[in-house]
Coordinates of C-alpha atoms in Angstrom, one line a residue:
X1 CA -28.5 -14.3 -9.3
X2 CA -29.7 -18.0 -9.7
X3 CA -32.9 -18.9 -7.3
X4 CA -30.9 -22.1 -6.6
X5 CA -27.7 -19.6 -4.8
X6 CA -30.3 -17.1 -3.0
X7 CA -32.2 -20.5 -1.6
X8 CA -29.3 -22.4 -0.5
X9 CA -28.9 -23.2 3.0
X10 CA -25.3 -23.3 2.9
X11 CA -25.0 -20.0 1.6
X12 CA -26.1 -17.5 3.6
X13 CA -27.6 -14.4 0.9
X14 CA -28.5 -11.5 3.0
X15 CA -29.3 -7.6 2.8
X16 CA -27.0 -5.5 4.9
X17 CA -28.1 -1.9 5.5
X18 CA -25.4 -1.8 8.6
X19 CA -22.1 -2.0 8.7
X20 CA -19.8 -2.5 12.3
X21 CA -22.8 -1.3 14.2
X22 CA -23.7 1.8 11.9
X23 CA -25.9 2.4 9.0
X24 CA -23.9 1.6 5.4
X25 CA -21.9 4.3 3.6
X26 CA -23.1 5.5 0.2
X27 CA -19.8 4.2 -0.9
X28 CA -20.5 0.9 0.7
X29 CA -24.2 0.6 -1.1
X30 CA -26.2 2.3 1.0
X31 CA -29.7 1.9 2.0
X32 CA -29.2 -1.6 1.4
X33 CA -26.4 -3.8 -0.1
X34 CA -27.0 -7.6 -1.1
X35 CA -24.3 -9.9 0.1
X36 CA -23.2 -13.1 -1.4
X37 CA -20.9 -14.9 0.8
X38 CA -17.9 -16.0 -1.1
X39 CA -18.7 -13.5 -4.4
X40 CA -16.7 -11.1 -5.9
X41 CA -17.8 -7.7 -5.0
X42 CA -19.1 -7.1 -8.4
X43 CA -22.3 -9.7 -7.6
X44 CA -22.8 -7.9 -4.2
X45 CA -25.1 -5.6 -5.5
X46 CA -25.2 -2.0 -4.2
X47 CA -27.8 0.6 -3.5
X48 CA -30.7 -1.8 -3.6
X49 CA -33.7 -0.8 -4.0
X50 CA -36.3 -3.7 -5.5
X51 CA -35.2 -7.0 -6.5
X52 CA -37.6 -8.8 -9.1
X53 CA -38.0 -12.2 -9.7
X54 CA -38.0 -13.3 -13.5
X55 CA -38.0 -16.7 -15.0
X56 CA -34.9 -15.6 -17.3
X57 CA -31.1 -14.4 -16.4
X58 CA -31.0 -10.6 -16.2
X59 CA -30.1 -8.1 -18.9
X60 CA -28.6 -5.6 -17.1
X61 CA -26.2 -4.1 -19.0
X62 CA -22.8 -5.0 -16.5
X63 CA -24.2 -8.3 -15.8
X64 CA -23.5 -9.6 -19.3
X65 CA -20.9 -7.4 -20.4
X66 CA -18.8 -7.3 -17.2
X67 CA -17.1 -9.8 -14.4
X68 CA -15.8 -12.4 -17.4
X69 CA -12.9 -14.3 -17.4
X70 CA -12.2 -14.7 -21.6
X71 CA -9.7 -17.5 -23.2
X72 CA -6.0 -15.5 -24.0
X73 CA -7.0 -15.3 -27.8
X74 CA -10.1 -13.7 -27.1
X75 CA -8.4 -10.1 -27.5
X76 CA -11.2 -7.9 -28.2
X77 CA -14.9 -6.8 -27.5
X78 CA -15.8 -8.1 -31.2
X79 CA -13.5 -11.5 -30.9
X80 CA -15.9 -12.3 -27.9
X81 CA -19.1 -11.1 -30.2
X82 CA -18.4 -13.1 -32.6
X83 CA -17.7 -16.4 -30.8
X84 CA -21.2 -15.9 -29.0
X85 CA -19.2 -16.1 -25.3
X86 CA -20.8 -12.9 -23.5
X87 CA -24.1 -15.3 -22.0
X88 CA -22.0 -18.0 -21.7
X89 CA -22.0 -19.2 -18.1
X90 CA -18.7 -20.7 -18.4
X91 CA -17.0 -17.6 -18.5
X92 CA -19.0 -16.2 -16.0
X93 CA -17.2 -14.8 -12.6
X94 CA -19.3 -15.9 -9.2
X95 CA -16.9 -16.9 -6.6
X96 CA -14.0 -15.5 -5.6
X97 CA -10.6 -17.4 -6.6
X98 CA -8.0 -18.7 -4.0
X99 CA -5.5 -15.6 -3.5
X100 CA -3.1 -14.3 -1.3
X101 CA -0.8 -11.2 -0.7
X102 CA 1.9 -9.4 1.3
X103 CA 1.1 -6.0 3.6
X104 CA 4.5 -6.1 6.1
X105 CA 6.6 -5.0 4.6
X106 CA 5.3 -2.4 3.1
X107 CA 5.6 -0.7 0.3
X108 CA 9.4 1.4 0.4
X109 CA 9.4 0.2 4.1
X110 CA 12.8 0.2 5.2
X111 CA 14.2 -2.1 7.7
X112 CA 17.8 -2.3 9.7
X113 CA 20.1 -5.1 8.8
X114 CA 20.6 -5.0 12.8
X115 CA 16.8 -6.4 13.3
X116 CA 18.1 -9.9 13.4
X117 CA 14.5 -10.9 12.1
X118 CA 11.6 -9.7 10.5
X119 CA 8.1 -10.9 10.8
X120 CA 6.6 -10.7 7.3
X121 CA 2.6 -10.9 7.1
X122 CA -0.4 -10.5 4.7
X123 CA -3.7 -11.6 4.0
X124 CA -5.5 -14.5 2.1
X125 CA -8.9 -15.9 0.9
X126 CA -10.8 -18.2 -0.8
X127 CA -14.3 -18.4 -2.6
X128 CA -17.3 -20.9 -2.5
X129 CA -16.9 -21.2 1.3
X130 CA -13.4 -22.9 1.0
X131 CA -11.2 -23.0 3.7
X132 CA -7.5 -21.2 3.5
X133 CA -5.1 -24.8 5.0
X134 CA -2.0 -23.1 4.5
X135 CA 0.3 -20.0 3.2
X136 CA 3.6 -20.4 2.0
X137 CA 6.9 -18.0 1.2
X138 CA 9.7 -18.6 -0.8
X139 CA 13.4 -17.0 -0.9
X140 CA 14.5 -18.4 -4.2
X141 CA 11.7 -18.2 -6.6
X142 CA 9.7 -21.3 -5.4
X143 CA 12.4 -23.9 -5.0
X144 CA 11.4 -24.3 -1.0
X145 CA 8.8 -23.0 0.9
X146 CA 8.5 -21.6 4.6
X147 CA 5.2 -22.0 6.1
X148 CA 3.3 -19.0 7.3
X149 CA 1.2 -19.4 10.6
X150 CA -2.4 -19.0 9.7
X151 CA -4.8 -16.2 11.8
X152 CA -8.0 -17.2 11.8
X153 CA -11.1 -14.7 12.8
X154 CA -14.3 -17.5 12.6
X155 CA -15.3 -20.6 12.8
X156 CA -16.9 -23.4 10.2
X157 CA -20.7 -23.0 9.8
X158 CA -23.0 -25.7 10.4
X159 CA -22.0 -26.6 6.4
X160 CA -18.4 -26.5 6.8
X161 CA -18.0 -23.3 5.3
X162 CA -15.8 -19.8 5.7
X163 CA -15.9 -17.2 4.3
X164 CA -13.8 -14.6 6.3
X165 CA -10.2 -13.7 4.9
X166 CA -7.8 -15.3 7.0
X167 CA -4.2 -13.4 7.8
X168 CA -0.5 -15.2 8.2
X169 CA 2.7 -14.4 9.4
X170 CA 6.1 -16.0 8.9
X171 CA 9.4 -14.5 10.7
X172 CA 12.4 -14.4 8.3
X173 CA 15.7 -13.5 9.3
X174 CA 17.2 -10.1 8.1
X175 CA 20.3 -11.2 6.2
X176 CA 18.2 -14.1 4.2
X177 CA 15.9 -11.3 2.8
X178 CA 18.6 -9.3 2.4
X179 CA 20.2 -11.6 0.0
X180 CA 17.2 -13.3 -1.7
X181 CA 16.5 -10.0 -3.9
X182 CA 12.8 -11.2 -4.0
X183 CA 10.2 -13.1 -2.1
X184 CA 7.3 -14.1 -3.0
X185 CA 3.9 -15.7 -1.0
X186 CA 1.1 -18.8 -2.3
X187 CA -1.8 -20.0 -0.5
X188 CA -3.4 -23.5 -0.7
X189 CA -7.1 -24.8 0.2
X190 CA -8.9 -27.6 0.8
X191 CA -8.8 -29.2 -2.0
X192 CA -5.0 -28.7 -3.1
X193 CA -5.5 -25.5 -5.1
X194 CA -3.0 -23.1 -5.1
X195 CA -2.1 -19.9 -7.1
X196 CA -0.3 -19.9 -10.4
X197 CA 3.1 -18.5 -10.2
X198 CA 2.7 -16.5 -13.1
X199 CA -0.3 -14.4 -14.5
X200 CA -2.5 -15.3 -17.3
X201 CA -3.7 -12.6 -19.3
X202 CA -7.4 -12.1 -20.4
X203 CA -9.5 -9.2 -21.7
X204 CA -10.7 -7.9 -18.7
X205 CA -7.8 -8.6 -16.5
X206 CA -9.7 -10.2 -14.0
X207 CA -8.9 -12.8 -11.9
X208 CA -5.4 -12.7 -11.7
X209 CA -4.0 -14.7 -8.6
X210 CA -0.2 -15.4 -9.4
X211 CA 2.3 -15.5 -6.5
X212 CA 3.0 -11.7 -4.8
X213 CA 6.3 -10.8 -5.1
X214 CA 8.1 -8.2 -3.5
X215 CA 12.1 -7.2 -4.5
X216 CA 14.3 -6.3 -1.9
X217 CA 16.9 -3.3 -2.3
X218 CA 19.7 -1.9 -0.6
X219 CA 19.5 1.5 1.2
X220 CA 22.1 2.9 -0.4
X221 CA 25.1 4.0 2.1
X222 CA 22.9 2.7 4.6
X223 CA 23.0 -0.5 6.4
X224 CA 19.3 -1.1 5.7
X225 CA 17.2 -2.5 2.8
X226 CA 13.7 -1.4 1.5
X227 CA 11.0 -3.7 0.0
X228 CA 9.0 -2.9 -3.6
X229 CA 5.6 -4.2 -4.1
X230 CA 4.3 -4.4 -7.3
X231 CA 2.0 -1.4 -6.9
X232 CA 1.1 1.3 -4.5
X233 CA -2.5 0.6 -2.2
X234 CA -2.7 4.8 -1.2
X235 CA -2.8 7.2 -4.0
X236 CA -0.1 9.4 -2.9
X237 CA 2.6 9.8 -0.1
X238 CA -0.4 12.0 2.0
X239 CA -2.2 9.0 2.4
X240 CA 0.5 6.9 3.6
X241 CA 1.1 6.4 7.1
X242 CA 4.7 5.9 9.5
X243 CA 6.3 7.6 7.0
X244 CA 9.4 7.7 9.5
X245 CA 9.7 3.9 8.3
X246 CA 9.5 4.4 4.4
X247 CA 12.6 4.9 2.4
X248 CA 12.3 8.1 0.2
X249 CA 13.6 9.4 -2.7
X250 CA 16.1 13.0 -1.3
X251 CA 13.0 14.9 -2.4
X252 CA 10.5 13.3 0.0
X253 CA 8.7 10.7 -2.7
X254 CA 8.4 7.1 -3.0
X255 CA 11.4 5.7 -4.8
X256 CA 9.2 3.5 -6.7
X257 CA 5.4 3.2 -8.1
X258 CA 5.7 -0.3 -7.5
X259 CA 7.9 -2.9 -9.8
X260 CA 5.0 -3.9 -11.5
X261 CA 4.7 -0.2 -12.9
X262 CA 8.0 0.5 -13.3
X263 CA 8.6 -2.3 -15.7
X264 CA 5.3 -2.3 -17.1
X265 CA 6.3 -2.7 -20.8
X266 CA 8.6 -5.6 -19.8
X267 CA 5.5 -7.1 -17.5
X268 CA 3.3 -6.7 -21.1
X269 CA 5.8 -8.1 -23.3
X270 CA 5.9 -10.8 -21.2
X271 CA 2.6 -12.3 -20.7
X272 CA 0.7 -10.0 -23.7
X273 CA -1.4 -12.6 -26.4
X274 CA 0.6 -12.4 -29.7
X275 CA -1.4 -14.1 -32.8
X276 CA -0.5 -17.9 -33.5
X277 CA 1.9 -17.1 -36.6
X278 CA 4.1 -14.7 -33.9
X279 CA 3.9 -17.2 -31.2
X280 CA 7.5 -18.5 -30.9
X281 CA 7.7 -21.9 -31.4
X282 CA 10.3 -22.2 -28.2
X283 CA 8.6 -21.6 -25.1
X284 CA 12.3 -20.5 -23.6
X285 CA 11.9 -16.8 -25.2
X286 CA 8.8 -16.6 -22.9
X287 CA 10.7 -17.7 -20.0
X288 CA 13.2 -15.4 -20.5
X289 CA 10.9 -12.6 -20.6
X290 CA 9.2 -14.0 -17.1
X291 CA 12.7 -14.4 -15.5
X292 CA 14.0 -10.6 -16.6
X293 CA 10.8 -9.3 -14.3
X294 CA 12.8 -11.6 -11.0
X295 CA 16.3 -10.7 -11.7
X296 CA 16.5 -7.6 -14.4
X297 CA 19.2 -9.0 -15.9
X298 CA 19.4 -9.3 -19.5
X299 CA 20.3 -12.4 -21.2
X300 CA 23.4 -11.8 -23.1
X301 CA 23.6 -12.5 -26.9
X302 CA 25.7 -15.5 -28.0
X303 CA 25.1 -17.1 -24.8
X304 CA 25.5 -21.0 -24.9
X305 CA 22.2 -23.2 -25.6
X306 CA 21.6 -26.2 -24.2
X307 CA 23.3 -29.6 -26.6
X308 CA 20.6 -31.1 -29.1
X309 CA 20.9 -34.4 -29.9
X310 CA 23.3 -35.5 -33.0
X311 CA 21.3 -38.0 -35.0
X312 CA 23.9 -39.9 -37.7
X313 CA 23.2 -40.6 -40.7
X314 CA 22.5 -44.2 -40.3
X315 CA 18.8 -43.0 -38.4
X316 CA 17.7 -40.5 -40.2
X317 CA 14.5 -41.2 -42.4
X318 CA 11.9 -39.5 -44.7
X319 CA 12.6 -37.2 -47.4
X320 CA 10.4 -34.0 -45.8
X321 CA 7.0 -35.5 -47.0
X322 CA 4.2 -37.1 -45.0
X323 CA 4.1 -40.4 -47.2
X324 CA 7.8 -41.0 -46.4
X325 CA 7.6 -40.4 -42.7
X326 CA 9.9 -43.0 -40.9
X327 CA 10.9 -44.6 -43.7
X328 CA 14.7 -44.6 -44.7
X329 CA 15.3 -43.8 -48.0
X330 CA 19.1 -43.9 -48.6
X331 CA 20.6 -47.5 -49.7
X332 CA 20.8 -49.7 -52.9
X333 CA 18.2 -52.1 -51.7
X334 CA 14.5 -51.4 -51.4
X335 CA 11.7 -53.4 -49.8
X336 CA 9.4 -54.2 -52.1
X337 CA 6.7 -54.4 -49.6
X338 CA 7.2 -51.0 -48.0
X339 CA 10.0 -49.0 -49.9
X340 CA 12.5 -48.8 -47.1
X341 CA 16.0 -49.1 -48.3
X342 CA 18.9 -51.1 -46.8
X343 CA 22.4 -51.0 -47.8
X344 CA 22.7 -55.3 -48.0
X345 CA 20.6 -57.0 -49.1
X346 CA 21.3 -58.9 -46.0
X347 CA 19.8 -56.0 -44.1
X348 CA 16.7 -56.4 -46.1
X349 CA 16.2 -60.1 -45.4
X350 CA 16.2 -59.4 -41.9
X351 CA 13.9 -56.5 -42.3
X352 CA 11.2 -59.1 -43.9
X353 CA 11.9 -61.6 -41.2
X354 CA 10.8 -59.7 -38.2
X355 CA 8.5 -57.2 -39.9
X356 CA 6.8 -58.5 -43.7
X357 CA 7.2 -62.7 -43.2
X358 CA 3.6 -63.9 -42.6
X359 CA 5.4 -66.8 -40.2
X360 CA 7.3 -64.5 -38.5
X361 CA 5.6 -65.4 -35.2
X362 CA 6.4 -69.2 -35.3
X363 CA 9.6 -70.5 -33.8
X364 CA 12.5 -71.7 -36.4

C-alpha cells in the first residue's frame, strides 16, 4: 500500500488481531489482519506477519496480477500483456464501489397474498469513506422509484467519513409485488453516484454493481408468491435457515439456483465482449437480449420496427464516395464552382447568389 494511504489521518489503517471481543479466526487472518477502511477485502491483508517498507510498489505475485478492473476488449491474460496494463495504476482496485442489495425476501421465500404488506430490506455501502444518502426500489424496471429508509450503525469521523455498511427497508404492498414480476434496488452517495442498471463485463469480473433484481413467482395452486435472487448465499438447503418459509420444489429442494444461474447462457449472451467486426451495428439487438433476462419473453420474428425516415429524391446527395459527400449530383445543370447539379438553371443562379457570389453579403 502507498505510504501516503497508511499516513493519512483521515484514514484510519490499523492491525486487528481481535474481532467482537475475541482473538481473530484463521479464516478471518489470524494473528493479525491489516485493515483498510473503505478497501476491498483483497487489500486487507491477512495472516500478517512483517510488513517491510520499500521505496518501490510490491511484486507480490496477487498484487499485480489480481484486483483489476480491465477495459471490455481486454479479453485475455495476453490482451492485457501486451498492452502493458498489469502495473498500471489506473486499473488498479483500492476502494470499494457504491453497491447495494436485497436480503428480505429471501431467496424461494414465500409470502401470503393475505400479508397486505411486505417490508422488503437489504444492505448497502460505499468506499473512500463516502456516505450511503439514499436507497431506492423500483416495480417497473426503473421508471419510478420508492425510497428505502436508511439504518444507520455510526456516526461521521472527525473527517466526515463512514465506513460502516448501512441497511434500508421499504414496506411494499403484497398485490403490487405480486404483479410487478421483478423488483429491483440502487443506492446513491454523496456525490450523486449511483449503480449502473446493467453489468459491464471485464476479465476478472470484478466490480460489478448493477441494480439487484429479484423476479417474483406464483405458488402454484397456492395463493402465495415466492421471490428468485440471482444466486444462492448458503451452499445448500442444510445451510439455510426458516425453511418452513421457503417454497420448495415436491422433493424438498430449492426451485431455483438463482435466475442469474438459471439463465446463465442468456445473462452471457447478453453482456459477453464480441470482437468489433461481430459487434452489431444496432444497439437494439443488445437491448433485446437485456430485456429477455426481465421479462423471458422472446421477441417474435416479423415483429414491426419502428418507421425510418423517407428521404425523396429531391434531398438525396453523393454518389457513395467521400469526394461527393453532400453534393447532389442528379440534374442538367452543374456548378462550375462546386459541381452541384440543379435542374434550372434558375436553381443554379440562386445557388451562386447565396453561396459562390463574392457580394453576397451586401444588400441589393
Amino acid at each position: 500500500h502507498m505510504r501516503e494511504v497508511c499516513m493519512n489521518p483521515t484514514r484510519p489503517c490499523m492491525l486487528a488481531f481481535m474481532m467482537n471481543g475475541e482473538l481473530l479466526h484463521p479464516d478471518h487472518g489470524y494473528p493479525v489482519r491489516l485493515l483498510m477502511p473503505g478497501y476491498i477485502g483483497g487489500r486487507m491483508i491477512k495472516w500478517l506477519t512483517k510488513i517491510s517498507v520499500t521505496e518501490g510498489e510490491g511484486q507480490n505475485y496477487y498484487h499485480l496480477y489480481d484486483n483489476r478492473v480491465f477495459p471490455k476488449h481486454i479479453t485475455s491474460k495476453d490482451e492485457a500483456t501486451k498492452h502493458k496494463i498489469w502495473t498500471d495504476p489506473m486499473y488498479t482496485i483500492n476502494d470499494r464501489n457504491i453497491n447495494s442489495a436485497i436480503w428480505a425476501p429471501a431467496h424461494c421465500e414465500k409470502v401470503s397474498l393475505s400479508a397486505g404488506k411486505y417490508t422488503v430490506g437489504g444492505y448497502a455501502y460505499n468506499g473512500a469513506g463516502r456516505p450511503i444518502h439514499r436507497v431506492e426500489v423500483t416495480l417497473n424496471d426503473g421508471h419510478t422509484w420508492m425510497p428505502a429508509t436508511i439504518h444507520r450503525f455510526e456516526k461521521p469521523s472527525e473527517f466526515g467519513m463512514v465506513y460502516c455498511w448501512v441497511h434500508w427497508t421499504v414496506d411494499v404492498p403484497v398485490d403490487l409485488l405480486k404483479g410487478c414480476g421483478e423488483f429491483a434496488v440502487r443506492a446513491w452517495d454523496d456525490s450523486q453516484n449511483c449503480q449502473p442498471e446493467r453489468p459491464s463485463w471485464n476479465l476478472m469480473g470484478m466490480m460489478n454493481n448493477p441494480w439487484f433484481r429479484v423476479k417474483v413467482h406464483d405458488v402454484p395452486g397456492g395463493s402465495a408468491i415466492w421471490f428468485e435472487h440471482p444466486t444462492r448465499v448458503e451452499p445448500n438447503l442444510g445451510h439455510a435457515w426458516d425453511k418452513d418459509r421457503l417454497y420448495l420444489t415436491a422433493d424438498g429442494q430449492l426451485a431455483s439456483p438463482g435466475w442469474q444461474e438459471r439463465l446463465k447462457a442468456e445473462y452471457s449472451e447478453a453482456f459477453k465482449p464480441l470482437p468489433l467486426q461481430e459487434q452489431p451495428l444496432d444497439g437494439e439487438e443488445y437491448n433485446d437480449k437485456a430485456r429477455f433476462l426481465r421479462s423471458e419473453n422472446v421477441k417474435k420474428a416479423g415483429a414491426a420496427k419502428a418507421s425510418t425516415m423517407e428521404i425523396s429524391a429531391e434531398a438525396r446527395s453523393g454518389d457513395g464516395t467521400v469526394n461527393n459527400v453532400g453534393i447532389k449530383m442528379s440534374g442538367n445543370v452543374m456548378c462550375e464552382h462546386c459541381s452541384q447539379r440543379f435542374d434550372t438553371e434558375a436553381a443554379k443562379k440562386l445557388h451562386f447568389k447565396f453561396i459562390h457570389d463574392p457580394n453576397r453579403h451586401q444588400e441589393d
